[in-house]
XYZ file of C-alpha atoms in Angstrom:
510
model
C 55.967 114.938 89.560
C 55.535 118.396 91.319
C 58.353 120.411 92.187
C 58.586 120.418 95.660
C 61.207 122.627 98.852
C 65.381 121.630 98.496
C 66.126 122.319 102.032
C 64.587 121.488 105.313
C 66.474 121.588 108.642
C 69.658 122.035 110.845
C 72.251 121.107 113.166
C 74.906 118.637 112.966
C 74.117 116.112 115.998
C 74.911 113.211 116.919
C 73.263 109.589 116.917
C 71.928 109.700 120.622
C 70.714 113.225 119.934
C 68.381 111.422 117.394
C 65.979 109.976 119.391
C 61.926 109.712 118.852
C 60.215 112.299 120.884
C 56.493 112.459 121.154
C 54.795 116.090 121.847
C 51.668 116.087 124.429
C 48.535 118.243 123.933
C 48.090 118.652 120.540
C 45.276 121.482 120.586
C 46.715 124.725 118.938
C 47.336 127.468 121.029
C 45.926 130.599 120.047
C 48.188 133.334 120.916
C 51.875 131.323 121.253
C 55.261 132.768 120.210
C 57.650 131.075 118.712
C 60.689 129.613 121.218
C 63.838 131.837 120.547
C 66.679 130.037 123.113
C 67.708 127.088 123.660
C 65.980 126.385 126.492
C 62.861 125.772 123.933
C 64.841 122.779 122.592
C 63.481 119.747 123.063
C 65.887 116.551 123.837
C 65.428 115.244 120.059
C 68.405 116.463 119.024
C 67.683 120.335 119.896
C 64.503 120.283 117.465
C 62.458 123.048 118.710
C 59.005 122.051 120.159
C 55.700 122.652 117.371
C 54.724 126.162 118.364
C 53.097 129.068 116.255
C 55.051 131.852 114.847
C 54.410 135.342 114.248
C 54.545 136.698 110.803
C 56.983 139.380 111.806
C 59.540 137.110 112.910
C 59.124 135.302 109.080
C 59.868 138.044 107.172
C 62.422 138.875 109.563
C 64.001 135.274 108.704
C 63.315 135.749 104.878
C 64.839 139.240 104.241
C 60.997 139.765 103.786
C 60.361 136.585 101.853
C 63.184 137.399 99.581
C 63.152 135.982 96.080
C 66.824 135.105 96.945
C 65.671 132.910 99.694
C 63.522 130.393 97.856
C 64.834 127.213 97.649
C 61.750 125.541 95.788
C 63.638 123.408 93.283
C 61.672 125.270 90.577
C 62.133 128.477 92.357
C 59.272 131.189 91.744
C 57.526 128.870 89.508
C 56.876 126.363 92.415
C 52.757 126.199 93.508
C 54.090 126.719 97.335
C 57.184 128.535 97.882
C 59.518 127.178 100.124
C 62.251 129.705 101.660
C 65.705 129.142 103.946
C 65.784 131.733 106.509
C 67.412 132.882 109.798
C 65.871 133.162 113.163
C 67.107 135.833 115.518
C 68.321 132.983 117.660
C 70.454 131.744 114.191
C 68.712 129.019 114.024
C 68.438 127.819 110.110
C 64.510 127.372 109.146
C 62.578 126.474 105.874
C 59.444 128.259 105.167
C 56.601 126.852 103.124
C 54.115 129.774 101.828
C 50.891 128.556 100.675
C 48.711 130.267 97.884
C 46.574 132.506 99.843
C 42.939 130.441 98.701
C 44.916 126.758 99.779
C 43.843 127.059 103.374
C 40.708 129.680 103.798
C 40.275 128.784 107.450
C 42.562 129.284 109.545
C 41.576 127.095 112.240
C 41.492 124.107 110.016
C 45.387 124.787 108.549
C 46.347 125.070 112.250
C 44.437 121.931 113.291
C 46.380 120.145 110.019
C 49.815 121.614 110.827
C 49.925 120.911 114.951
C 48.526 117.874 114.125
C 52.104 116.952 112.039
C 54.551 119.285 114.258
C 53.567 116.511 116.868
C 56.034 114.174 114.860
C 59.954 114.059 116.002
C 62.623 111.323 114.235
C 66.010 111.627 113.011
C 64.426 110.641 109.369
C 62.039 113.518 109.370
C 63.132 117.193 108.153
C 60.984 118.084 111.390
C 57.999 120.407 111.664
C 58.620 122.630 113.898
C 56.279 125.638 113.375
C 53.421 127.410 111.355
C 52.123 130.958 111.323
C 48.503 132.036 110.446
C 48.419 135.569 109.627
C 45.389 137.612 106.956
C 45.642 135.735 104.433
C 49.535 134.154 105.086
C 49.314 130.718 105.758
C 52.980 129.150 106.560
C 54.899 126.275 107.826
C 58.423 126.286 109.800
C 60.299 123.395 109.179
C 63.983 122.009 109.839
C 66.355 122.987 107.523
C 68.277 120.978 105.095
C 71.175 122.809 103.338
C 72.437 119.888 101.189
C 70.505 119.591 98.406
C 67.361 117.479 97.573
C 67.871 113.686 96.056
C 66.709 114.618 92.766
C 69.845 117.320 92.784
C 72.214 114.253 93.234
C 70.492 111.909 91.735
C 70.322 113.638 88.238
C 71.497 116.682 88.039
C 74.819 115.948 89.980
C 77.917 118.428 89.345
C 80.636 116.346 90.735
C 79.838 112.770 91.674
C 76.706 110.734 91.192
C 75.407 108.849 94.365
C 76.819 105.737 94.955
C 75.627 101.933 95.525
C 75.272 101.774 99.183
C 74.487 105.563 99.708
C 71.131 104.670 97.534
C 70.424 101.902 99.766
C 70.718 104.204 102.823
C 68.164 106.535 101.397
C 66.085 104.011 100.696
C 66.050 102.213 104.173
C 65.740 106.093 105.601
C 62.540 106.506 103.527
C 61.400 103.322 104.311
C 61.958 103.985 107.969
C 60.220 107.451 107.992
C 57.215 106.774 106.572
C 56.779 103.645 108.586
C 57.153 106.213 111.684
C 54.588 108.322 110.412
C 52.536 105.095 109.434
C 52.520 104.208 113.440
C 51.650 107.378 114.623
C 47.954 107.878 112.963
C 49.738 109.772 109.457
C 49.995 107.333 106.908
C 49.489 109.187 104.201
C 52.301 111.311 102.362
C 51.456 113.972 99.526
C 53.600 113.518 96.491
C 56.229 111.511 97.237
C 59.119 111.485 94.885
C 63.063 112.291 95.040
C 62.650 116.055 95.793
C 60.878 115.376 98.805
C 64.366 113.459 99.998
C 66.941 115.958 101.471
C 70.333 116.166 102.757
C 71.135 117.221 106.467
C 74.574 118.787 107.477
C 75.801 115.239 107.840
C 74.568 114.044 104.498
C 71.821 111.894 106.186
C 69.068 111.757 103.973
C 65.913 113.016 105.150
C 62.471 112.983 104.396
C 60.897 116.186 104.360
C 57.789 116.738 106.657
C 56.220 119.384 104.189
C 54.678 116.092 102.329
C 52.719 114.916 105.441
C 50.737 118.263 105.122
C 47.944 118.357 102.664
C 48.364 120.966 99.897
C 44.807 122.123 100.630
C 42.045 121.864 102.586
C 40.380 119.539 100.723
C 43.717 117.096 100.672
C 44.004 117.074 96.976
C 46.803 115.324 94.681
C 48.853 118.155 92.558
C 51.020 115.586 90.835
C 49.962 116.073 87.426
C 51.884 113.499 85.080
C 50.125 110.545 84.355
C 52.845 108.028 83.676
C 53.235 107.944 87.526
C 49.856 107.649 89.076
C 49.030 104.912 90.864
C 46.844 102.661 88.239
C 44.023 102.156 90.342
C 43.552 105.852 90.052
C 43.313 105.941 85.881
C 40.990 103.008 85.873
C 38.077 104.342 87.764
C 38.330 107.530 85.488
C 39.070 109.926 88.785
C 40.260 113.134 87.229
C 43.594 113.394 87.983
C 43.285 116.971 90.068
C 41.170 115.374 92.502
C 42.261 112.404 93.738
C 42.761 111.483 97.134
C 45.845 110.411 98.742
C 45.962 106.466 100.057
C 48.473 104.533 102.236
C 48.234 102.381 99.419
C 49.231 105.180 96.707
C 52.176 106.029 98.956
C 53.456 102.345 98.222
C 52.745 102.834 94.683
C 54.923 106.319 94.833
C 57.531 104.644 96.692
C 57.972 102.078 94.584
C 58.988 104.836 91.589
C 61.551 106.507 94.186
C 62.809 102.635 94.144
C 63.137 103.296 90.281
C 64.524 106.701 90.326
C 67.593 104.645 92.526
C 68.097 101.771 90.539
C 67.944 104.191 87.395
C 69.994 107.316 87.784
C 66.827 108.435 85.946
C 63.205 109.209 86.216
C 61.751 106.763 84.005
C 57.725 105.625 84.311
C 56.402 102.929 86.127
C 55.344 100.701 83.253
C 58.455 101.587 80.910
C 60.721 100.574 83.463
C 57.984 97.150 84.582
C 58.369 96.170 80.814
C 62.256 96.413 80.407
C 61.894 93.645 83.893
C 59.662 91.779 82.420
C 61.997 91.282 79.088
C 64.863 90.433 81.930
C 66.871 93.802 80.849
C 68.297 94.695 84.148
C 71.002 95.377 82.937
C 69.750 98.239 81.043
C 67.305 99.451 84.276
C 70.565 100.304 86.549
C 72.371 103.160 86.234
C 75.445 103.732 83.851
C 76.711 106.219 86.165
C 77.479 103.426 88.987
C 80.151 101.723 86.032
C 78.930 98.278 87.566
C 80.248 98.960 91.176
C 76.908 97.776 92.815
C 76.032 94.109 94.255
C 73.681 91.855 91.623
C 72.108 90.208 94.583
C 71.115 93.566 96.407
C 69.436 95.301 92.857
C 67.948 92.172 92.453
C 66.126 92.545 95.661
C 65.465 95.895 95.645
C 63.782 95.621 91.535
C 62.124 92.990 93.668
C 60.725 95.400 95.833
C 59.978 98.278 93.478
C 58.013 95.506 91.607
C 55.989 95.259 94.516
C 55.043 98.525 95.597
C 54.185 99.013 91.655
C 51.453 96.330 91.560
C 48.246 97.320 89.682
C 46.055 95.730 93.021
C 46.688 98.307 95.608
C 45.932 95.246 98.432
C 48.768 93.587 96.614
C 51.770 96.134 97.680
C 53.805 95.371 101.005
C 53.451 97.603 104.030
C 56.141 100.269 104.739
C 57.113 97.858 107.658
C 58.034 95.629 105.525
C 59.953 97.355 103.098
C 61.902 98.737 105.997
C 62.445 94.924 107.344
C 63.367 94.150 103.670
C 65.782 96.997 102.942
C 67.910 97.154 105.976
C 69.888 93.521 105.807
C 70.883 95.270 102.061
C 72.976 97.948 104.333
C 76.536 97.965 103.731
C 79.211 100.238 104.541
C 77.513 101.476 107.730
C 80.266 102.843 109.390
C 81.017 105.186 106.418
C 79.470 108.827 107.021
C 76.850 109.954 104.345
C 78.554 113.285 103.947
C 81.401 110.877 102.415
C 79.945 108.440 100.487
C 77.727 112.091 99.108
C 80.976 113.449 98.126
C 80.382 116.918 100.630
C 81.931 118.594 103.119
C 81.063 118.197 106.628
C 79.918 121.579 107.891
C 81.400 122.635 111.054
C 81.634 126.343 112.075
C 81.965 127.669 115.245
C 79.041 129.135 116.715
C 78.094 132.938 115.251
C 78.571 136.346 116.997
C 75.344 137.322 119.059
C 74.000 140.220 118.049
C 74.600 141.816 121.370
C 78.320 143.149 122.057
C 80.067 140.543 124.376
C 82.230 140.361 127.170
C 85.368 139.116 127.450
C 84.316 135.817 128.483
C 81.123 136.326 125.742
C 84.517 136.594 123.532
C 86.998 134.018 124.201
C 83.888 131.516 124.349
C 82.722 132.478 121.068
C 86.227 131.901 119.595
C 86.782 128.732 121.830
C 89.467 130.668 123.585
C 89.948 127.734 126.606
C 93.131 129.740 127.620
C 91.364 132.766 127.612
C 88.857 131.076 129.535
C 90.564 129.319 131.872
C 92.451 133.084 133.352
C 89.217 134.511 133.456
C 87.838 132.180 135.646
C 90.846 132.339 137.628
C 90.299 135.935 138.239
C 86.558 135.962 138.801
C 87.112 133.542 141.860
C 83.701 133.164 143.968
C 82.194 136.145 143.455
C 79.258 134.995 141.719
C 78.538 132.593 144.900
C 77.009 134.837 146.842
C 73.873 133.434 148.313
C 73.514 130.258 147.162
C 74.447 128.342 150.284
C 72.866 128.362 153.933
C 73.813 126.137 156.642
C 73.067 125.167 159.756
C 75.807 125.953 162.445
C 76.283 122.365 162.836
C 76.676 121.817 159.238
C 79.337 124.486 159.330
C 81.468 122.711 162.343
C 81.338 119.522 161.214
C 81.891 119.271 157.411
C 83.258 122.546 155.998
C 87.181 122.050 156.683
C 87.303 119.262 155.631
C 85.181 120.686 151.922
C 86.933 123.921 152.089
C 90.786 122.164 151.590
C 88.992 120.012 149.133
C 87.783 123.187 146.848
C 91.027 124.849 147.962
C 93.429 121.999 146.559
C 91.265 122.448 143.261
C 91.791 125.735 143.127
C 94.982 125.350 143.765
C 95.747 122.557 141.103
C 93.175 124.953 138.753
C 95.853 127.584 138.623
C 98.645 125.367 137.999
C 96.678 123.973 134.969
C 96.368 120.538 136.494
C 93.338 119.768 135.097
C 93.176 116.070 136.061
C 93.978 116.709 139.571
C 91.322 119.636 139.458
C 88.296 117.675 138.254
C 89.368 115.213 141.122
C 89.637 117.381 144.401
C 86.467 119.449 142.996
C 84.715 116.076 142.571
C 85.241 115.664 146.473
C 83.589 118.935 147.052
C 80.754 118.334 145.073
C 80.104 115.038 145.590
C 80.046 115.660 149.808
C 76.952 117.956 148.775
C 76.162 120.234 152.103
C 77.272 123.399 149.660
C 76.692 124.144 146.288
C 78.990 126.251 144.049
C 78.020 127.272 140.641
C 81.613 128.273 140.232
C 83.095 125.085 140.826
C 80.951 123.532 138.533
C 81.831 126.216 135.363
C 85.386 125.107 136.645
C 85.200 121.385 136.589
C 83.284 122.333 133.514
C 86.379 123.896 132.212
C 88.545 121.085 133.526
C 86.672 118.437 131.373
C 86.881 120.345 128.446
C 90.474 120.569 128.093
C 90.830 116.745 129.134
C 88.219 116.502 126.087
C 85.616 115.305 128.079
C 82.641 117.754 126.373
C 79.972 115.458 127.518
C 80.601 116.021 131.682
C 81.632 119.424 130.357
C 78.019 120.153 129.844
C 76.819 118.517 132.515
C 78.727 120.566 134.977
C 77.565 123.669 133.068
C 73.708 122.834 133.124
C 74.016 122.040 136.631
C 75.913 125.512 137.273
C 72.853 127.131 135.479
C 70.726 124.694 137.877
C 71.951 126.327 140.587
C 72.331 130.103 139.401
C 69.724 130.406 136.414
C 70.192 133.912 135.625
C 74.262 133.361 135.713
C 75.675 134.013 132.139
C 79.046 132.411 132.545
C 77.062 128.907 133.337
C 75.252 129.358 129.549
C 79.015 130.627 128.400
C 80.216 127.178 129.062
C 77.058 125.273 127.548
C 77.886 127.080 124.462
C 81.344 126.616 124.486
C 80.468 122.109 125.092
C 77.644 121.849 122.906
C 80.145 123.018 120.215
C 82.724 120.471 121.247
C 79.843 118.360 120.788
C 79.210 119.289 116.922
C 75.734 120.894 117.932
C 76.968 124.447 116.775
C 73.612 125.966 116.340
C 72.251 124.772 120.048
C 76.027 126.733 120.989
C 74.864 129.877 118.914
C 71.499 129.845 121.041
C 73.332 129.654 124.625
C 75.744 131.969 123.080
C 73.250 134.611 122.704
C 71.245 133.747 125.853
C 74.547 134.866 127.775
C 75.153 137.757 126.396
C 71.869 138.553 126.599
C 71.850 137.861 130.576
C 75.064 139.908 130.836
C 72.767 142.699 128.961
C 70.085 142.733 131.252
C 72.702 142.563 134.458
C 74.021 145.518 133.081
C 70.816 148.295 132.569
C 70.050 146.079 136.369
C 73.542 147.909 137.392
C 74.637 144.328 138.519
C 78.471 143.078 137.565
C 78.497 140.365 135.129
């Protein structure tokens, strides 16, 4: 099979940060640039909305398309290049350079590229970018930093993959495609183990460079006979040309089935024949030492023997696979990243480029001491302006708020956080003023009664009320880390202290 990209993707979020998300208006922009903050996040799991990229910000990313960025699995021999790379806002990226006569017209790889950036699931290394530049055509995907499932699967260092972890990649494949299936893109280029990658967690992804034709003209570059579909070699179709099918896909799938059972990459009709002579035994891998269930190779042979039929109208739907595959889960509440044999990557969110503030500082470092006595002395100050009220408004209600902030504040000094969150509640919740300071305070409050959820709820609505304050997008950065999503806290992180910056040359106190 071709060689194909290692790594697609970032961020270590959670299950609810993994929902579907469909993109409106698919026509390409023609002069977009690409979303730098956070704020560009979209609510799949802070995967950036499709936009175009500049070629500038690429090479930027790449250390000028460094051969010490590619992570093609057959580096600089690979037919399109795929590099890691850095945006300014440090988010992680993989980079897909075409050959320069792949895509002559511009319009047309644009057209191709928007029309997969429009996908969003937690199975998909995402799409979340191209750039058409001269001659530079390039996509911007999600990236992946754990390896592809050919690395694991057979050229593993430590441990191979086990039992259940194969049926997990499986049921993931199963359920991407089958995504991509129902929304209009049924057809995948080249599927085969190094299109299957690794995310921070160890999930198992399916990269979104294989929805993308090579070319223009949507040709197959898989060049080894023993694994093209059959249909294919009996009509005589020279093997450079021949189209994609959903049907092919199957066929493909069914020798990623193989490549499971196997520990090896063994062709379709070698592996068909040892079946037919009843030699399981000899199909599954040595590596697993017999610690796998009979019953659940059984029915997944069963199912590679479909998706290998010689009838393309006789292979199952990806739907089906999917429905077949997932009762075969087992140890579901073990974390990939375990059962993979790899560290969990946590790190707390990077320096900014820009110098930082003291608060810039202890938030970086996830100082909440340091935090908490700088709020303390800031008081209100930052208030200014954001309430007016009617005199009535004033008579009637504000004692009785007032001594409700005022107890907070009181019980915020003393480091009685519980007591804090509760009188500041009773502020808030009365609603005639609004007080982006109480809210970075509560905000605060939560945080050290490990409540990062309301943490960053309290923080978005302090940027709600004061969008241009920086200690609001200090506290987003400091929950979304508590939350695991350490490169959504890098972008807030830098969006402060980048708002502290421009408060600065404005001669305004931070």
């Amino acid at each position: 099979m071709g060689c194909c990209e290692s790594a697609l993707g970032t961020h270590p979020e959670r299950e609810h940060q993994h929902q579907q998300q469909q993109e409106q208006g698919l026509n390409p922009p023609l002069n977009t640039h690409p979303l730098s903050s956070a704020a560009a996040t979209t609510a799949a799991g802070g995967v950036p909305s499709f936009s175009e990229f500049s070629l500038s910000d690429l090479k930027a990313a790449t250390n000028n398309f460094s051969p010490d960025y590619i992570v093609s699995e057959s580096g600089e021999r690979a037919p399109n290049l795929v590099y890691k790379g850095r945006l300014q806002n440090r988010r992680w990226i993989a980079v897909k350079k075409f050959t320069k006569l792949a895509w002559p017209d511009p319009k047309q790889f644009a057209e191709e590229a928007w029309g997969v950036g429009k996908l969003r699931h937690r199975r998909l290394a995402n799409l979340i970018g191209y750039c058409c530049d001269g001659d530079e055509r390039l996509l911007v995907a999600e990236y992946m930093p754990n390896d592809t499932l050919a690395k694991h699967l057979f050229h593993w260092d430590k441990q191979t993959i086990e039992w259940a972890m194969r049926l997990r990649v499986a049921l993931n494949m199963a359920e991407a495609l089958d995504y991509c299936s129902s929304e209009g893109l049924p057809l995948y280029h080249d599927l085969n183990a190094y299109r299957v990658l690794f995310d921070e967690d160890g999930d198992p992804r399916l990269s979104c460079f294989g929805l993308m034709k090579n070319s223009r003209d949507g040709k197959s570059y898989s060049t080894n006979l023993a694994y093209t579909p059959p249909e294919y070699l009996r009509t005589g179709t020279f093997l450079l040309c021949i189209q994609v099918t959903p049907e092919s896909v199957i066929y493909s799938f069914g020798t990623v089935l193989l490549d499971l059972l196997s520990g090896k990459h063994i062709p379709p009709s070698h592996a068909l024949d040892m079946l037919r002579a009843k030699n399981i035994v000899l199909l599954m891998d040595s590596h697993l030492e017999g610690k796998f269930s009979s019953e659940e190779a059984t029915a997944v042979i069963g199912l590679a023997s479909q998706c290998l039929q010689n009838e393309p109208r006789e292979r199952p739907s990806m739907k089906d696979l999917a429905a077949s595959l997932d009762p075969l889960q087992t140890k579901s509440d073990v974390p990939s990243y375990i059962m993979l044999g790899i560290s969990k990557q946590v790190e707390a969110p990077p320096t900014p480029q820009r110098p930082l503030s003291p608060m810039g500082d202890a938030c970086s470092r996830m100082d909440l001491t340091a935090i908490h006595e700088i709020l303390v002395k800031m008081h209100y100050r930052d208030d200014e302006g954001t309430n007016e009220l009617s005199f009535q408004e004033w008579t009637q209600q504000m004692k009785e708020m007032l001594d409700a902030r005022k107890r907070g504040d009181s019980a915020f000094r003393d480091k009685d956080f519980r007591t804090a969150i509760d009188n500041y509640s009773q502020f808030i919740n009365v609603g005639t003023m609004v007080s982006p300071t109480v809210h970075a305070r509560r905000s605060l409050c939560y945080l050290l009664c490990d409540q990062p959820d309301a943490a960053l709820r309290d923080a978005m609505q302090a940027q709600n009320i004061s969008p241009d304050w920086p200690v609001a997008f200090y506290m987003q950065s400091v929950a979304l880390a508590k939350l695991d999503m350490h490169q959504d806290a890098a972008d807030m992180l830098n969006e402060a202290a980048g708002l502290e910056e421009k408060r600065q040359k404005g001669g305004r106190g931070s």
